[in-house]
Short mmCIF file of C-alpha atoms and ligand atoms in Angstrom, two decimals:
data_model
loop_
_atom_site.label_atom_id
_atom_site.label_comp_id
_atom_site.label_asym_id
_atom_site.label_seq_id
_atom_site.Cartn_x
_atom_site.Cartn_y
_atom_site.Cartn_z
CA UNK A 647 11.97 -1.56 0.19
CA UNK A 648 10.11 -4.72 1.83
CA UNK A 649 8.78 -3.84 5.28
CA UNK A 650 5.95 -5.50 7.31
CA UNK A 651 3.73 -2.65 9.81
CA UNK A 652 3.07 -4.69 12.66
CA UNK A 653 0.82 -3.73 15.78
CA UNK A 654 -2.19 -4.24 17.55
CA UNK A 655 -5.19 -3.19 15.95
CA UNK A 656 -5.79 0.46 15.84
CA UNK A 657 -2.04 1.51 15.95
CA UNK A 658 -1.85 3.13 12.93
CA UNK A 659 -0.93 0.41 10.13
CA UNK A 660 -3.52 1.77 7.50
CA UNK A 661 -2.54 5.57 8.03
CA UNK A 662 1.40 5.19 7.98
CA UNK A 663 1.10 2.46 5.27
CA UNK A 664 -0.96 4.81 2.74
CA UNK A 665 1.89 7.80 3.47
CA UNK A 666 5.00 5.59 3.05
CA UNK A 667 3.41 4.43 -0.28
CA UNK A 668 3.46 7.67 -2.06
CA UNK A 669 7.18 8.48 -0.66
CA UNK A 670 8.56 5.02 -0.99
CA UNK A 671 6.82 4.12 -4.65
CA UNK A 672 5.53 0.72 -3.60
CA UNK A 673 2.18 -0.70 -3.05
CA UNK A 674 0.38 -1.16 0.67
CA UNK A 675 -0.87 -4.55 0.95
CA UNK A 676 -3.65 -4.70 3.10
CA UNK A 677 -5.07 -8.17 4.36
CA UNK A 678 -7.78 -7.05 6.07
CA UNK A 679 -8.80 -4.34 2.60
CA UNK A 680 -8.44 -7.66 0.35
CA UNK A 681 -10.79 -9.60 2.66
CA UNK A 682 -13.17 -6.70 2.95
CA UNK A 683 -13.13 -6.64 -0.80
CA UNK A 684 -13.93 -9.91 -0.92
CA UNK A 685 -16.55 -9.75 1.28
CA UNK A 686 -18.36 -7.11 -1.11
CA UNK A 687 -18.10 -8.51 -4.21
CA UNK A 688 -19.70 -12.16 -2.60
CA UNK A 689 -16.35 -14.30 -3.59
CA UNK A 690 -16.42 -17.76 -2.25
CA UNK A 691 -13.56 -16.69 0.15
CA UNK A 692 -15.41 -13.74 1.05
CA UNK A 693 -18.17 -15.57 2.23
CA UNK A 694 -15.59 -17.97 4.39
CA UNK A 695 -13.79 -14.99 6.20
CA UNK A 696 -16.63 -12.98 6.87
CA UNK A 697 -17.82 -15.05 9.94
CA UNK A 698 -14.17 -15.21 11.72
CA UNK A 699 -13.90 -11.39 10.88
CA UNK A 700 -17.68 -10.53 12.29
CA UNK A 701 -16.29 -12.55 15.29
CA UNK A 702 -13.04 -10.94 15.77
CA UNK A 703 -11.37 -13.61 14.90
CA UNK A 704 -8.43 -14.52 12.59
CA UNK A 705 -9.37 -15.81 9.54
CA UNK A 706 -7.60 -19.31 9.10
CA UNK A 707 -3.85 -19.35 8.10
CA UNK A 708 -3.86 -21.31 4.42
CA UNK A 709 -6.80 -19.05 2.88
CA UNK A 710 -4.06 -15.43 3.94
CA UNK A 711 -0.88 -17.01 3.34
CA UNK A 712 -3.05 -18.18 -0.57
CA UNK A 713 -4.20 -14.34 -1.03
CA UNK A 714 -0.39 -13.14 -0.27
CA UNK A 715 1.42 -15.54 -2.61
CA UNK A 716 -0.59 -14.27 -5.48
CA UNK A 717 0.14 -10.59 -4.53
CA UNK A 718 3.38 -10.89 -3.90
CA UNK A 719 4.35 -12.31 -7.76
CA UNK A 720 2.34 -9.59 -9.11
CA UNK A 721 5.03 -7.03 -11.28
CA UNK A 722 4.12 -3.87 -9.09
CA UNK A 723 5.93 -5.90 -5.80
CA UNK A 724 8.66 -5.80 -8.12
CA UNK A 725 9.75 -2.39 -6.34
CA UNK A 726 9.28 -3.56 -3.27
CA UNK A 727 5.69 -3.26 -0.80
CA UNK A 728 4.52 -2.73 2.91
CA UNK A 729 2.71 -5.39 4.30
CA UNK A 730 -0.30 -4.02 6.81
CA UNK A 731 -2.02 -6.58 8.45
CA UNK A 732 0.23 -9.46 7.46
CA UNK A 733 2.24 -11.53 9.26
CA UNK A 734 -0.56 -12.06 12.20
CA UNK A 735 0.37 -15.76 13.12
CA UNK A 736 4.04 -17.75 13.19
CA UNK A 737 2.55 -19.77 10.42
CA UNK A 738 2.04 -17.12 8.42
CA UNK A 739 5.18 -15.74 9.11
CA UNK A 740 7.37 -18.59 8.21
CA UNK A 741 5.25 -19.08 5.06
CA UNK A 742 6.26 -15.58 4.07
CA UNK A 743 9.82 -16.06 4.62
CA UNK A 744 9.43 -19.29 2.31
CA UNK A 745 7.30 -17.71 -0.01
CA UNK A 746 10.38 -14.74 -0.46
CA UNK A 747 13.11 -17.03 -0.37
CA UNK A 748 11.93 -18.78 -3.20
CA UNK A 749 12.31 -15.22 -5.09
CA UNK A 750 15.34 -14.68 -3.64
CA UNK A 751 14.24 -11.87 -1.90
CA UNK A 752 13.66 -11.25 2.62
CA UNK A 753 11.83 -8.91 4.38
CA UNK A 754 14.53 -5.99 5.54
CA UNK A 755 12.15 -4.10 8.07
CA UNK A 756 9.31 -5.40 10.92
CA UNK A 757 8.42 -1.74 12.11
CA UNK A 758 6.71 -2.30 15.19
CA UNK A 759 3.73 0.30 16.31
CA UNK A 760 3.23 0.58 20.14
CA UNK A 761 -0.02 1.72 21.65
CA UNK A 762 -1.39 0.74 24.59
CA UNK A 763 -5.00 -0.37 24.87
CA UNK A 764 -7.01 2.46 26.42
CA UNK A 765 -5.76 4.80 23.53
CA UNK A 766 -6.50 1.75 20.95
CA UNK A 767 -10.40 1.52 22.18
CA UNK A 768 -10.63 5.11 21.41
CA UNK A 769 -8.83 5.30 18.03
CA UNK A 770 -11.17 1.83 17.36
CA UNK A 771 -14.36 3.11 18.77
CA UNK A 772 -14.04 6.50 16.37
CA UNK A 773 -12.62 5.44 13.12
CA UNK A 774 -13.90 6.01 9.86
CA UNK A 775 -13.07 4.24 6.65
CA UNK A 776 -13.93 5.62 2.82
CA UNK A 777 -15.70 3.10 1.33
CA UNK A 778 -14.07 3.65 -1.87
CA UNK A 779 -9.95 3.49 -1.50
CA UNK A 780 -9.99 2.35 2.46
CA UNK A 781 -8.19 5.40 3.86
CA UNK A 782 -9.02 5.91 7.94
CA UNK A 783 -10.45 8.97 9.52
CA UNK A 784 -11.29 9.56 13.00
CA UNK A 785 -14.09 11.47 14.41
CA UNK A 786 -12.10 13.54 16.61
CA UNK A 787 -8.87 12.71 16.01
CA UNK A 788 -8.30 13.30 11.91
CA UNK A 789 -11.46 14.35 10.65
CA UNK A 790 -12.40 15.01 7.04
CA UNK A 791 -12.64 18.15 5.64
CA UNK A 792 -16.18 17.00 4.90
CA UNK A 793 -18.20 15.05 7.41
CA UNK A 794 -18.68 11.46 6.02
CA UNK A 795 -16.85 12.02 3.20
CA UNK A 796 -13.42 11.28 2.14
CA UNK A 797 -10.59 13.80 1.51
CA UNK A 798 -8.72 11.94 -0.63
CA UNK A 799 -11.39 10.55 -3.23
CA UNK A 800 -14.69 12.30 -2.01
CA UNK A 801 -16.15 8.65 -0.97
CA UNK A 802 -18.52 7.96 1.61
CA UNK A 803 -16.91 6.72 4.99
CA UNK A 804 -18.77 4.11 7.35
CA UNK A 805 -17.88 2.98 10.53
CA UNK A 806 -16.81 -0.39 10.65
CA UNK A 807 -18.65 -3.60 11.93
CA UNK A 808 -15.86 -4.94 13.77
CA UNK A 809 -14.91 -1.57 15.29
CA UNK A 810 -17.78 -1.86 17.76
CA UNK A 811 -16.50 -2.37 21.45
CA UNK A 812 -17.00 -6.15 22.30
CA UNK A 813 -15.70 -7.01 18.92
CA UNK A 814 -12.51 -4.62 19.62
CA UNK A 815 -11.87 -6.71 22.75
CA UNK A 816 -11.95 -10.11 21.35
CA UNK A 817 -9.44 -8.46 18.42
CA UNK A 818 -6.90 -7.11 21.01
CA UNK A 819 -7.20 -10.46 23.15
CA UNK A 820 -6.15 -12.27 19.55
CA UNK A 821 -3.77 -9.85 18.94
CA UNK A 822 -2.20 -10.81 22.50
CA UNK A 823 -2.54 -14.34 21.63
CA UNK A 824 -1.52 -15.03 18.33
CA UNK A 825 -0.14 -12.09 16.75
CA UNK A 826 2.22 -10.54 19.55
CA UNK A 827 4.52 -13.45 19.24
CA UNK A 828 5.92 -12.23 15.71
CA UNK A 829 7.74 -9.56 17.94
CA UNK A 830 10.05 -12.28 19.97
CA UNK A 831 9.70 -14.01 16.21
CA UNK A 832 11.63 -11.12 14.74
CA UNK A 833 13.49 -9.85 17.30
CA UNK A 834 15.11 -12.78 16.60
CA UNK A 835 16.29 -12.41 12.79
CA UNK A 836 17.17 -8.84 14.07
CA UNK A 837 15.00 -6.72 11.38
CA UNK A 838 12.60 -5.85 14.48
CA UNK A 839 12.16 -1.79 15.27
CA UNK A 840 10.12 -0.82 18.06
CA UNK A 841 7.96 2.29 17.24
CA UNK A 842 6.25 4.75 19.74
CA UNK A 843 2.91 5.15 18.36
CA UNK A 844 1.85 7.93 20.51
CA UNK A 845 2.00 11.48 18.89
CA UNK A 846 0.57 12.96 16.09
CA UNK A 847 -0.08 10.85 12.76
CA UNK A 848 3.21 13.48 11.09
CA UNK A 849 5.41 12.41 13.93
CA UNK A 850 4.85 8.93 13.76
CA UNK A 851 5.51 8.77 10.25
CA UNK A 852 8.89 10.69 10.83
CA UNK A 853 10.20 8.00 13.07
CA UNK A 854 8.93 5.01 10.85
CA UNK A 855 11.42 7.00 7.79
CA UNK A 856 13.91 7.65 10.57
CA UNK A 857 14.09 4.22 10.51
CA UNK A 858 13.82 3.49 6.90
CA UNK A 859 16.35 6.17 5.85
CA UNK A 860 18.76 5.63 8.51
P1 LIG B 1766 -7.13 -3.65 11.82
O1 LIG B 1766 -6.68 -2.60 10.84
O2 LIG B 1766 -8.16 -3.15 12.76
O3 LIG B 1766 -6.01 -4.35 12.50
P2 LIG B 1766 -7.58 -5.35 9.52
O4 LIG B 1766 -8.32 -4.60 8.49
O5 LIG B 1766 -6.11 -5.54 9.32
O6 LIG B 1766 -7.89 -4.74 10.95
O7 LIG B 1766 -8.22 -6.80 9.69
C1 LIG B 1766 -9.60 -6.96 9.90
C2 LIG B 1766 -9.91 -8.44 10.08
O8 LIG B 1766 -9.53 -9.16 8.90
C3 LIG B 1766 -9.16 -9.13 11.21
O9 LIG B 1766 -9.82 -8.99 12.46
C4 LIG B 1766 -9.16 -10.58 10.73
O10 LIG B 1766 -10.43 -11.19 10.94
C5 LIG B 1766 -9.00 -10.43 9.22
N1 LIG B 1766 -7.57 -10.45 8.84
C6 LIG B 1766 -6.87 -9.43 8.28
N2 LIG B 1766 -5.59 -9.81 8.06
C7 LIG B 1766 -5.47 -11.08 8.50
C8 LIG B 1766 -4.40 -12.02 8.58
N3 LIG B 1766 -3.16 -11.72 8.16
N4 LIG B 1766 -4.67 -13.25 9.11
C9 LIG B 1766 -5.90 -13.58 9.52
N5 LIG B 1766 -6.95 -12.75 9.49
C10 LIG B 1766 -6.74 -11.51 8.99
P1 LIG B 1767 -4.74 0.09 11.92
O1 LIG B 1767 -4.62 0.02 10.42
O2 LIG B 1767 -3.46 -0.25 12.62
O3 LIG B 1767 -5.91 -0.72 12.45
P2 LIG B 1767 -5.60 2.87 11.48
O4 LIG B 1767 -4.50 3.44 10.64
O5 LIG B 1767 -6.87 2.54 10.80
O6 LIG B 1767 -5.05 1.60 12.32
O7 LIG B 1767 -5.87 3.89 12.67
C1 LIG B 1767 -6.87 3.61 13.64
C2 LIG B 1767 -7.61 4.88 14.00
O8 LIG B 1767 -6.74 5.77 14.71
C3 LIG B 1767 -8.13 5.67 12.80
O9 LIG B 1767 -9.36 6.25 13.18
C4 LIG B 1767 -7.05 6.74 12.58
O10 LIG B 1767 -7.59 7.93 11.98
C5 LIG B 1767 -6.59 7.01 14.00
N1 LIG B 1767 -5.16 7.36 14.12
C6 LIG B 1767 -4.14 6.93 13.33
N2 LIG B 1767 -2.96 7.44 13.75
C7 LIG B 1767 -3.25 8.21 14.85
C8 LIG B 1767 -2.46 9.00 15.74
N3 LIG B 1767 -1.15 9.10 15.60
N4 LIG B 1767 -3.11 9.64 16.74
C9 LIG B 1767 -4.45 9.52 16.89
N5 LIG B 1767 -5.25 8.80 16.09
C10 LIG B 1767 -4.66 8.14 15.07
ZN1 LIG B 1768 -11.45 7.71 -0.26
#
């Protein structure tokens, strides 16, 4: 299975991408977890995305479309994978579709997650991350088991430094801008499927395989 999640952020990429993985057998590839990674370890393209991601802000087309070539030629894509956080401009978009065709392979699913704004500040405003393997909690909306720590891998969980209000704006403002378009963009190659993203996390993920298995 090759799928893209694509939605604003805050939908619910990161939560429904780390579920399909375990029923589906392929990896989650995570833009925004590789940068972050980057980012701690002091890599020379850590250092270059952290300002744009501070900012809100995408980080520039040629440096993602260079971290998703590798990944995707790695043997564990071999199965297949579910893109979160990738496609987020045209350009990155059609570089995919070259990248693929050049293994012979496309892209069979764009499951689109919709969630309007005033529910996307407050799923923003009260995430959690784990510091160690990246899986999303909210405060009051999925707690851990253990305050600040992680269910999954007993890590600590920190609140993002984008996922403070004025930085959430300029992100859904560039999500209007630049990423939204990928919608028409698909719609187009019909492989586009428009999720509700309202509901509980176990409901959402039964339309996204409704989809999938259908
Ligand atoms: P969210 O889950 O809130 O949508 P991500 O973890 O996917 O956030 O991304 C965090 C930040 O990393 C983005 O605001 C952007 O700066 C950068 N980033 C992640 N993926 C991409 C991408 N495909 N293109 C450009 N920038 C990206
Ligand atoms: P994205 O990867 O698209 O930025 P996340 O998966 O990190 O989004 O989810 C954003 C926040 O919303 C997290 O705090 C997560 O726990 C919470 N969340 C995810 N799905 C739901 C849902 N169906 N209802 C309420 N909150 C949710
Ligand atoms: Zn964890």
């Amino acid at each position: 299975m090759r799928a893209i999640l694509l939605g604003p952020p805050g939908c619910g990429k990161g939560t429904q991408a780390k579920i399909l993985i375990d029923t589906y057998r392929v990896p989650q590839i995570a833009t925004g977890d590789i940068l972050r990674e980057a980012i701690a370890q002091e890599t020379p393209l850590g250092v270059e995305a952290q300002s744009y991601m501070d900012k809100g802000l995408l980080v520039p087309d040629q440096l993602v479309i260079k971290i998703i070539e590798g990944r995707l030629k790695q043997a564990d894509c071999e199965s297949g994978f579910i893109l979160d956080g990738f496609p987020r401009t045209i350009a990155q978009a059609e570089a995919l579709d070259t990248t693929l065709a050049g293994m012979g392979l496309k892209i069979e699913y764009v499951l689109s997650i919709e969630v309007d704004d005033a529910e996307l500040i407050k799923r923003l405003t009260g995430r959690r991350i784990c510091r160690a393997c990246g899986e999303s909690y909210h405060m009051a909306f999925n707690p851990p088991h253990k305050k600040d720590i992680c269910d999954s891998c007993q890590g600590e969980l920190y609140q993002r430094d984008d996922d403070k209000e004025t930085t959430i704006r300029s992100r859904l403002k560039v999500y209007e801008e630049q990423t939204a378009p990928l919608i028409a963009f698909y719609t187009g190659k019909k492989i586009l499927y428009p999720i509700k993203g309202v509901g509980s996390i176990e409901e959402i993920t039964t339309r996204l395989k409704g989809v999938i298995n259908a």
